[in-house]
Coordinates of C-alpha atoms and ligand atoms in Angstrom, one line a residue:
M385 CA 39.5 -5.7 54.0
I386 CA 36.5 -5.8 56.2
S387 CA 36.5 -8.8 58.5
L388 CA 33.8 -11.4 57.8
K389 CA 32.6 -13.9 60.4
V390 CA 29.8 -16.3 61.3
I391 CA 28.6 -16.3 64.9
A392 CA 25.9 -18.4 66.6
G393 CA 23.6 -17.1 69.3
K394 CA 20.6 -14.9 70.0
P395 CA 20.3 -11.3 68.8
E396 CA 19.8 -10.1 72.4
G397 CA 23.3 -11.0 73.3
V398 CA 25.1 -9.6 70.3
R399 CA 27.7 -6.9 70.8
A400 CA 27.7 -4.7 67.7
D401 CA 27.0 -1.1 66.7
L402 CA 24.2 -2.2 64.5
V403 CA 22.2 -5.5 64.1
A404 CA 20.4 -6.0 60.8
A405 CA 17.3 -8.1 60.4
I406 CA 15.8 -9.2 57.1
V407 CA 12.2 -8.5 56.3
F408 CA 10.4 -10.2 53.4
E409 CA 7.8 -8.1 51.7
D410 CA 5.1 -10.7 51.6
E411 CA 3.3 -12.8 54.1
P412 CA 3.8 -14.6 56.4
G413 CA 7.4 -13.3 56.5
F414 CA 6.5 -9.7 57.1
S415 CA 4.1 -10.2 60.0
R416 CA 6.3 -12.8 61.6
R417 CA 9.3 -10.3 61.6
M418 CA 7.1 -7.5 62.8
A419 CA 5.8 -9.5 65.7
E420 CA 9.5 -10.0 66.8
V421 CA 10.2 -6.3 66.3
R422 CA 7.2 -5.4 68.5
K423 CA 8.6 -7.6 71.2
T424 CA 12.1 -6.2 71.1
A425 CA 11.3 -2.5 70.5
G426 CA 8.1 -2.4 72.5
H427 CA 6.1 -1.0 69.6
I428 CA 5.6 -1.2 65.9
P429 CA 7.8 1.5 64.3
P430 CA 5.6 4.3 62.7
P431 CA 6.9 3.8 59.2
V432 CA 5.7 0.2 59.4
A433 CA 2.3 1.1 60.8
S434 CA 1.9 3.8 58.1
G435 CA 2.9 1.4 55.3
A436 CA 6.0 3.5 54.3
F437 CA 8.3 0.6 55.1
K438 CA 7.1 -2.4 53.2
G439 CA 10.2 -4.5 53.1
K440 CA 10.9 -3.7 49.4
L441 CA 14.3 -5.0 48.4
G442 CA 17.1 -2.8 49.8
Q443 CA 14.7 -0.6 51.8
T444 CA 16.0 0.1 55.3
L445 CA 14.6 1.3 58.6
I446 CA 16.5 2.1 61.8
V447 CA 14.7 1.1 64.9
P448 CA 16.1 2.1 68.3
I449 CA 16.1 -0.6 71.0
A450 CA 16.4 0.0 74.8
G451 CA 18.3 -2.3 77.1
R452 CA 20.5 -4.1 74.6
A453 CA 24.3 -4.1 73.9
A454 CA 23.4 -3.1 70.4
H455 CA 21.0 -0.2 70.9
Q456 CA 19.5 -0.1 67.5
I457 CA 18.5 -2.6 64.8
V458 CA 18.1 -1.9 61.1
L459 CA 15.3 -3.6 59.2
V460 CA 16.3 -4.5 55.7
G461 CA 13.7 -5.2 53.1
A462 CA 14.2 -8.4 51.1
G463 CA 11.4 -8.0 48.6
P464 CA 9.0 -10.9 48.0
A465 CA 10.2 -14.3 49.3
G466 CA 9.1 -15.9 46.0
R467 CA 11.6 -13.8 44.1
F468 CA 14.4 -14.1 46.5
S469 CA 17.7 -14.7 44.7
L470 CA 21.5 -14.7 45.4
E471 CA 21.5 -11.1 44.0
A472 CA 18.8 -10.1 46.4
A473 CA 21.0 -11.5 49.2
R474 CA 23.9 -9.3 48.0
R475 CA 21.7 -6.2 47.8
I476 CA 20.2 -6.9 51.3
S477 CA 23.7 -7.0 52.8
A478 CA 24.8 -4.0 50.8
A479 CA 21.8 -2.0 52.1
A480 CA 22.7 -3.0 55.7
I481 CA 26.3 -1.8 55.2
K482 CA 25.1 1.4 53.6
A483 CA 22.9 2.0 56.6
A484 CA 25.8 1.3 58.9
M485 CA 28.0 3.8 57.1
A486 CA 25.2 6.4 57.5
Q487 CA 25.1 5.6 61.2
H488 CA 28.9 5.6 61.5
A489 CA 28.7 2.0 62.8
P490 CA 32.0 0.2 62.5
A491 CA 30.7 -3.3 63.6
V492 CA 27.6 -4.8 61.9
V493 CA 25.8 -8.1 62.5
L494 CA 23.3 -9.5 60.0
Q495 CA 20.8 -11.9 61.4
L496 CA 20.6 -14.7 58.8
P497 CA 17.1 -16.2 58.3
D498 CA 16.7 -19.5 60.0
A499 CA 16.2 -22.8 58.2
E500 CA 12.4 -22.7 58.7
E501 CA 12.2 -19.4 56.9
L502 CA 14.7 -20.4 54.2
S503 CA 13.6 -23.9 53.2
P504 CA 10.2 -22.9 51.7
L505 CA 11.9 -20.3 49.4
P506 CA 11.8 -21.3 45.7
L507 CA 15.5 -20.4 45.4
L508 CA 16.5 -23.1 47.9
K509 CA 13.9 -25.5 46.5
A510 CA 15.6 -25.0 43.1
G511 CA 18.8 -26.4 44.6
V512 CA 20.9 -23.3 45.5
S513 CA 23.0 -24.3 48.5
L514 CA 23.2 -22.6 51.9
R515 CA 26.9 -22.2 51.3
D516 CA 26.3 -20.1 48.1
L517 CA 23.6 -18.2 50.0
A518 CA 26.1 -17.3 52.8
L519 CA 28.7 -16.4 50.1
S520 CA 26.3 -14.0 48.5
F521 CA 25.2 -12.4 51.8
A522 CA 28.9 -11.9 52.7
E523 CA 29.9 -10.6 49.2
G524 CA 27.2 -7.9 49.0
G525 CA 28.3 -6.4 52.3
A526 CA 32.0 -6.7 51.8
L527 CA 31.9 -5.2 48.4
A528 CA 29.6 -2.3 49.5
A529 CA 32.0 -1.5 52.3
Y530 CA 34.9 -0.7 49.9
R531 CA 36.2 2.8 49.8
F532 CA 39.2 4.2 47.8
D533 CA 40.2 6.9 50.4
K534 CA 43.8 6.2 51.0
Y535 CA 44.8 9.6 49.6
R536 CA 42.3 11.5 51.7
T537 CA 44.0 12.8 54.8
E538 CA 40.6 13.8 56.1
K539 CA 38.1 11.0 55.8
E540 CA 34.6 11.7 54.7
N541 CA 32.4 12.5 57.7
D542 CA 35.3 11.5 60.0
F543 CA 34.2 7.9 59.7
A544 CA 36.9 5.3 59.1
G545 CA 34.5 2.8 57.5
V546 CA 32.7 -0.5 58.5
R547 CA 35.4 -2.8 59.9
S548 CA 33.5 -6.0 60.7
F549 CA 30.5 -7.7 59.2
S550 CA 29.3 -10.8 61.0
F551 CA 26.5 -13.2 60.3
L552 CA 24.4 -14.4 63.2
V553 CA 22.8 -17.8 63.0
A554 CA 20.3 -19.1 65.6
S555 CA 21.5 -22.7 65.7
R556 CA 24.8 -24.6 65.2
R557 CA 23.1 -26.8 62.7
N558 CA 24.3 -25.2 59.5
F559 CA 27.1 -23.2 61.1
D560 CA 30.0 -24.9 59.2
T561 CA 28.2 -24.6 55.9
Y562 CA 27.7 -20.9 56.4
R563 CA 31.3 -20.6 57.6
Q564 CA 32.6 -22.1 54.4
G565 CA 30.5 -19.7 52.3
V566 CA 31.7 -16.7 54.2
R567 CA 35.3 -17.9 54.0
D568 CA 35.0 -18.1 50.2
A569 CA 33.4 -14.6 50.2
A570 CA 36.3 -13.3 52.2
L571 CA 38.8 -14.7 49.7
V572 CA 36.9 -13.4 46.6
C573 CA 36.1 -10.0 48.1
E574 CA 39.7 -9.4 49.3
A575 CA 40.8 -10.1 45.7
T576 CA 38.0 -7.8 44.3
W577 CA 39.2 -5.0 46.7
L578 CA 42.7 -5.6 45.4
A579 CA 41.5 -5.4 41.8
R580 CA 39.6 -2.1 42.6
D581 CA 42.7 -0.7 44.5
L582 CA 45.0 -1.5 41.6
A583 CA 42.6 0.0 39.0
N584 CA 41.7 3.1 41.1
A585 CA 45.4 3.8 41.8
P586 CA 46.7 6.7 39.7
G587 CA 49.1 6.3 36.9
N588 CA 52.0 7.8 38.9
E589 CA 51.6 5.0 41.4
I590 CA 50.8 2.1 39.1
Y591 CA 53.0 1.8 36.0
P592 CA 54.4 -1.4 34.5
E593 CA 57.3 -1.9 37.0
S594 CA 55.2 -1.1 40.0
L595 CA 52.4 -3.2 38.8
A596 CA 54.8 -6.1 38.5
R597 CA 56.0 -5.4 42.1
R598 CA 52.4 -5.5 43.3
V599 CA 51.8 -8.8 41.6
R600 CA 55.0 -10.2 43.1
M601 CA 53.8 -9.2 46.6
A602 CA 50.4 -10.8 46.0
G603 CA 52.2 -14.0 44.8
R604 CA 54.3 -14.1 48.0
K605 CA 51.3 -13.5 50.2
H606 CA 48.9 -15.9 48.6
G607 CA 51.2 -18.6 47.2
F608 CA 51.4 -18.3 43.4
S609 CA 54.6 -18.0 41.4
V610 CA 55.5 -14.7 39.6
T611 CA 58.0 -14.2 36.8
V612 CA 58.6 -10.8 35.2
F613 CA 60.2 -10.1 31.8
D614 CA 61.9 -6.7 31.4
E615 CA 62.1 -4.7 28.2
K616 CA 65.3 -6.5 27.1
K617 CA 63.7 -9.9 27.4
I618 CA 60.5 -8.7 25.8
A619 CA 62.6 -7.4 22.8
R620 CA 64.6 -10.6 22.6
L621 CA 61.4 -12.7 22.5
G622 CA 60.0 -10.5 19.7
M623 CA 57.0 -9.1 21.4
G624 CA 56.8 -6.2 18.9
G625 CA 53.3 -5.0 20.0
L626 CA 54.2 -4.6 23.7
L627 CA 57.5 -3.0 22.8
G628 CA 55.9 -0.7 20.2
V629 CA 53.2 0.6 22.5
A630 CA 55.7 1.2 25.3
K631 CA 58.0 3.3 23.2
G632 CA 56.1 6.5 23.7
S633 CA 56.7 6.4 27.4
R634 CA 59.8 6.7 29.6
K635 CA 58.4 3.9 31.6
P636 CA 59.6 0.5 30.3
P637 CA 57.1 -2.3 29.7
R638 CA 56.8 -5.5 31.7
F639 CA 55.4 -9.0 30.9
I640 CA 54.1 -10.6 34.0
I641 CA 53.6 -14.4 34.3
M642 CA 51.7 -15.9 37.2
E643 CA 51.1 -19.6 38.0
T644 CA 49.3 -21.4 40.8
R645 CA 50.6 -24.6 42.2
T646 CA 48.9 -27.4 40.4
P647 CA 47.7 -30.2 42.7
R648 CA 49.4 -33.5 42.0
G649 CA 47.6 -36.3 40.2
R650 CA 46.5 -37.0 36.7
K651 CA 46.8 -34.5 33.9
R652 CA 44.9 -31.3 34.7
P653 CA 43.3 -29.0 32.1
T654 CA 45.4 -25.9 31.5
I655 CA 43.7 -22.5 31.5
V656 CA 45.5 -19.3 30.7
L657 CA 44.0 -15.9 31.8
V658 CA 45.3 -12.8 30.0
G659 CA 44.7 -9.3 31.3
K660 CA 45.2 -6.0 29.4
G661 CA 47.7 -4.0 31.5
I662 CA 47.8 -0.5 30.0
T663 CA 48.6 1.4 33.2
F664 CA 47.6 4.6 31.5
D665 CA 46.1 5.2 28.1
A666 CA 46.6 8.7 26.7
G667 CA 46.0 7.3 23.2
G668 CA 49.6 7.9 22.1
I669 CA 50.1 10.0 19.0
S670 CA 46.4 9.5 18.3
L671 CA 45.9 11.5 21.5
K672 CA 42.6 11.2 23.3
P673 CA 40.6 14.4 24.1
S674 CA 41.4 15.6 27.6
A675 CA 37.9 15.4 29.0
N676 CA 37.7 12.2 31.2
M677 CA 41.2 11.1 30.1
A678 CA 42.0 10.5 33.8
E679 CA 39.7 7.5 33.7
M680 CA 42.3 5.8 31.6
K681 CA 44.3 5.0 34.7
M682 CA 41.9 2.1 34.9
D683 CA 43.0 0.7 31.6
M684 CA 44.7 -2.1 33.4
S685 CA 41.4 -3.4 34.9
G686 CA 41.8 -6.7 32.9
A687 CA 45.2 -7.2 34.5
A688 CA 43.8 -6.4 37.9
A689 CA 41.0 -9.0 37.5
V690 CA 43.5 -11.7 36.5
V691 CA 45.7 -11.0 39.5
G692 CA 42.6 -11.2 41.7
A693 CA 41.5 -14.5 40.2
L694 CA 44.9 -16.0 40.6
Q695 CA 45.0 -14.9 44.2
V696 CA 41.8 -16.7 45.0
A697 CA 42.6 -19.7 42.9
A698 CA 45.9 -20.1 44.8
H699 CA 43.8 -20.8 47.9
L700 CA 41.2 -23.1 46.4
R701 CA 43.4 -25.9 45.1
L702 CA 41.3 -26.2 42.0
P703 CA 42.0 -29.3 39.8
L704 CA 43.6 -27.0 37.1
R705 CA 46.8 -25.7 35.9
L706 CA 46.2 -22.0 36.0
I707 CA 48.4 -19.4 34.3
G708 CA 48.0 -15.6 34.3
L709 CA 49.6 -13.4 31.7
I710 CA 49.8 -9.6 31.9
P711 CA 51.4 -7.5 29.2
A712 CA 51.9 -4.1 30.9
A713 CA 52.8 -0.8 29.2
E714 CA 51.9 2.9 29.3
N715 CA 50.5 4.5 26.1
L716 CA 51.9 8.0 25.9
P717 CA 52.7 10.3 22.9
G718 CA 56.5 10.7 23.6
G719 CA 59.1 11.6 21.0
N720 CA 59.8 8.0 20.3
A721 CA 56.2 6.9 20.2
L722 CA 54.6 4.6 17.8
K723 CA 53.0 6.5 14.8
P724 CA 50.1 5.9 12.5
G725 CA 51.4 4.0 9.5
D726 CA 54.1 2.1 11.5
I727 CA 54.2 -1.6 11.1
L728 CA 54.9 -4.0 14.0
R729 CA 55.9 -7.6 14.0
H730 CA 54.3 -9.6 16.8
L731 CA 55.5 -12.7 18.7
N732 CA 53.8 -15.2 16.3
G733 CA 55.5 -13.5 13.3
K734 CA 52.4 -11.7 12.0
T735 CA 52.6 -8.0 11.2
S736 CA 50.1 -5.3 12.0
E737 CA 49.7 -1.8 10.5
I738 CA 49.1 1.0 12.9
D739 CA 46.0 2.9 11.9
N740 CA 45.3 4.5 15.3
T741 CA 47.8 4.4 18.2
D742 CA 44.8 4.5 20.6
A743 CA 44.0 1.0 19.6
E744 CA 46.9 -0.2 21.7
G745 CA 45.3 -2.8 23.9
R746 CA 45.0 -5.3 21.1
L747 CA 48.7 -4.7 20.1
I748 CA 49.9 -5.8 23.5
L749 CA 47.3 -8.6 23.8
A750 CA 48.4 -10.0 20.5
D751 CA 51.8 -10.9 21.9
A752 CA 50.3 -12.3 25.1
L753 CA 47.8 -14.4 23.2
S754 CA 50.7 -15.8 21.1
Y755 CA 52.8 -16.4 24.2
A756 CA 49.9 -18.4 25.7
S757 CA 50.4 -21.1 23.0
R758 CA 53.6 -22.2 24.9
Y759 CA 51.4 -23.7 27.5
T760 CA 49.3 -25.8 25.0
P761 CA 46.3 -24.6 26.9
D762 CA 42.8 -26.1 26.9
L763 CA 41.3 -22.7 27.1
V764 CA 42.5 -19.0 27.0
I765 CA 40.3 -16.2 28.3
D766 CA 41.4 -12.6 27.9
L767 CA 39.9 -9.6 29.8
A768 CA 40.4 -6.2 28.5
T769 CA 39.0 -2.6 28.7
L770 CA 39.4 -2.8 24.9
T771 CA 36.8 -0.6 23.2
G772 CA 34.6 2.4 23.8
A773 CA 32.2 0.6 21.3
V774 CA 31.3 -2.1 23.8
V775 CA 30.2 0.7 26.2
V776 CA 27.9 2.0 23.5
A777 CA 26.5 -1.4 22.9
L778 CA 26.1 -2.8 26.4
G779 CA 26.6 0.2 28.8
H780 CA 28.0 -0.3 32.2
V781 CA 25.8 -3.3 32.9
T782 CA 27.1 -6.2 30.8
T783 CA 30.5 -7.4 29.7
G784 CA 30.9 -8.1 25.9
M785 CA 32.0 -11.7 25.1
L786 CA 33.3 -13.0 21.8
G787 CA 35.2 -16.1 21.1
T788 CA 35.8 -19.5 19.4
S789 CA 34.6 -21.8 22.2
E790 CA 30.9 -22.4 22.5
P791 CA 31.1 -24.5 25.7
A792 CA 33.4 -22.1 27.4
M793 CA 31.1 -19.1 26.5
Q794 CA 28.1 -21.0 27.8
Q795 CA 29.9 -21.7 31.1
L796 CA 30.9 -18.1 31.3
R797 CA 27.3 -17.1 30.7
A798 CA 26.2 -19.3 33.6
A799 CA 29.0 -17.9 35.9
G800 CA 27.9 -14.4 34.9
D801 CA 24.3 -15.1 35.8
R802 CA 25.3 -16.7 39.2
T803 CA 27.7 -13.9 40.2
F804 CA 25.7 -11.1 38.5
E805 CA 28.8 -10.1 36.6
R806 CA 26.8 -10.8 33.5
V807 CA 28.3 -11.3 30.0
W808 CA 26.6 -11.3 26.6
E809 CA 27.9 -12.7 23.4
L810 CA 28.5 -10.6 20.3
P811 CA 29.1 -12.3 16.9
L812 CA 32.4 -13.0 15.3
F813 CA 31.0 -13.7 11.8
E814 CA 33.5 -14.0 9.0
E815 CA 32.1 -10.9 7.3
Y816 CA 33.6 -8.7 9.9
E817 CA 37.2 -9.8 8.9
K818 CA 37.4 -7.6 5.9
L819 CA 37.0 -4.5 8.1
M820 CA 40.5 -5.1 9.5
K821 CA 42.3 -6.0 6.3
S822 CA 45.5 -4.0 5.6
E823 CA 47.0 -3.6 2.1
I824 CA 50.6 -3.7 3.4
A825 CA 50.5 -5.8 6.6
D826 CA 48.7 -9.0 7.8
V827 CA 46.1 -6.9 9.6
K828 CA 45.5 -3.3 10.6
N829 CA 44.8 -2.3 14.2
A830 CA 41.6 -0.2 13.7
G831 CA 38.6 -0.5 11.6
A832 CA 36.1 2.1 10.4
R833 CA 33.4 3.4 12.7
W834 CA 31.0 0.5 13.0
A835 CA 31.1 -2.7 15.1
G836 CA 34.1 -1.5 17.1
A837 CA 33.8 -4.1 19.8
I838 CA 33.7 -6.9 17.2
T839 CA 36.6 -5.6 15.1
G840 CA 38.7 -5.4 18.2
A841 CA 38.1 -9.2 18.7
V842 CA 38.7 -9.8 15.0
F843 CA 42.2 -8.3 15.4
L844 CA 42.9 -10.5 18.5
K845 CA 41.8 -13.6 16.6
H846 CA 44.7 -13.3 14.3
F847 CA 47.1 -13.9 17.2
I848 CA 45.5 -16.8 19.0
G849 CA 47.0 -20.3 18.7
S850 CA 45.1 -23.5 18.0
Y851 CA 43.5 -23.3 21.4
P852 CA 39.8 -22.4 22.3
W853 CA 39.6 -18.8 23.2
V854 CA 37.2 -16.3 24.8
H855 CA 37.6 -12.5 24.8
L856 CA 35.8 -10.4 27.5
D857 CA 35.6 -6.7 26.7
I858 CA 35.1 -5.1 30.2
A859 CA 35.5 -1.5 29.1
G860 CA 32.0 -0.6 30.4
T861 CA 31.7 -2.9 33.4
A862 CA 35.2 -2.3 34.9
M863 CA 34.8 1.5 35.1
L864 CA 31.7 2.9 36.6
E865 CA 30.4 6.5 36.4
E866 CA 27.8 6.0 39.1
P867 CA 27.8 3.9 42.3
G868 CA 26.0 0.5 41.9
E869 CA 24.2 -1.7 44.4
Y870 CA 27.5 -2.8 46.0
S871 CA 30.1 -0.9 44.0
Q872 CA 31.3 2.6 44.0
R873 CA 32.1 5.1 41.3
G874 CA 35.4 4.2 39.7
A875 CA 36.8 0.7 39.4
S876 CA 34.3 -2.2 40.0
G877 CA 36.8 -5.1 40.2
V878 CA 34.7 -6.9 37.6
G879 CA 36.0 -10.2 36.5
V880 CA 37.3 -11.6 39.7
R881 CA 34.1 -13.1 40.9
L882 CA 33.1 -14.1 37.4
L883 CA 36.4 -15.9 36.8
V884 CA 36.6 -17.6 40.2
D885 CA 33.0 -18.9 39.8
F886 CA 33.7 -20.0 36.3
L887 CA 36.9 -21.9 37.3
R888 CA 35.2 -23.6 40.2
H889 CA 32.4 -25.0 37.9
Y890 CA 34.7 -25.5 34.9
K891 CA 34.0 -28.6 32.8
P892 CA 36.6 -29.3 30.1
Ligands
BES221 N1 41.2 1.8 26.6 C1 40.5 2.2 25.4 C2 39.0 1.7 25.5 C3 38.1 2.3 26.5 C4 37.2 3.4 26.1 C5 38.0 1.8 27.8 C6 36.4 3.9 27.1 C7 37.1 2.3 28.7 C8 36.3 3.4 28.3 C9 41.1 1.6 24.2 O1 42.5 1.5 24.2 C10 40.8 2.5 23.1 O2 41.2 3.7 23.1 N2 40.0 2.0 22.1 C11 39.7 2.8 20.9 C12 39.9 1.9 19.7 C13 39.7 2.6 18.4 C14 40.8 3.6 18.2 C15 39.7 1.6 17.3 C16 38.2 3.2 21.1 O3 37.4 2.4 21.6 O4 37.9 4.3 20.7
MN222 MN1 43.5 3.3 23.6
ZN223 ZN1 43.3 1.3 26.1

């Protein structure tokens, strides 16, 4: 992980490879910053004079400076002050980090706007805290700095990456507030990096047993407990879905249970997070086409998000009892594989008819959702790269949300808007249920062509207990085809920031 720090002082004295300064697009911010630039650089940079650099959000301009430890600054556009938002803060930092990468600058300092500049902003007038602002500035940079290059013996452009990102504040006045925000960002970004690493890792590195080992390591390092069930225990319990999906692979399944230490005191609400842990999804006997099949190494992105969220929560001492459950298996078409027409019996006793072995996520989640009842939870949230249909509906921008708890979905919406890991509800109307009816079992695992994201959730609903439940289909948001503002092609680590923000603000 990149190192994140808050430092106090003047930009003149800063030792860094690159110092970034924020420029609002509108007045008086723009002129004020340019007066400073003229003083330090000795001139107004030509792109400013010509109007090419206007301070549009994310626009950057490198300005060489003589006679300073940091011999160049980068001006980063912030867009109009009136529209400044937490997301703008993330994009500003991300732009600074991208500029640093282009300059091969390993140590970057971002000069945070001072209180005079911040307090008139509508965002702060609306009650957003300086702590959350610092959190967002730190997040954007730390997430933009991520690379998955551990398998490249020759790094791109011979640059090892940005190593440190610091925030320069002019006075000590809000130093501690900023430091808290940046510390929170470090926790949540380290967890997002982990989630991205786990999902980007190839199937020959991450399979159910090795995933369980990684979760154990994370638990030891961050202080949450980890219990792992092997295939014998999974069979003894009667998790027919997890066992059935795993049969086509030589790699045995695992069921991973995580739990944070609950602070003492009165009864705490219990929340169970469930993550789909298909470490590779070839489709099974209903084999997927080979084009882009490699992407399916990321089919454990839900699991990765749950590990990340537990890792952060372990440090935050939230007034909650928090459990993470990961059913993990590999979906391959081996000689012993599950076949269309097979019938499975799940942990809660219900049976499912296999129509398509590529609808495997719901089969393993069924057992995990049934298992969740043992905790008599106040809420269960599952995250899964469940359907291609949700990508058709919402693209790579928005996570699909379905569930039985209006208040929890409302709070997830709010957390999504704050973190910009946005979610949108799809309906679970009763009329969809007939699409999943089986003539010979309680439910079948695949519907016809339409409403695929919904019928996936309809299947899951058969296996929930009497608890409130929300399903997040992250198939589009967890795996990106194009780099984003502060994410790269590949695994986004979506869910970590959403869940952490949700848990922090959770109201039973
Ligand atoms: N892991 C896939 C869903 C997926 C598709 C994730 C594209 C990310 C990108 C899932 O297991 C799957 O194969 N779902 C099927 C379900 C169908 C057979 C009912 C699908 O969406 O086609
Ligand atoms: Mn599948
Ligand atoms: Zn899958």
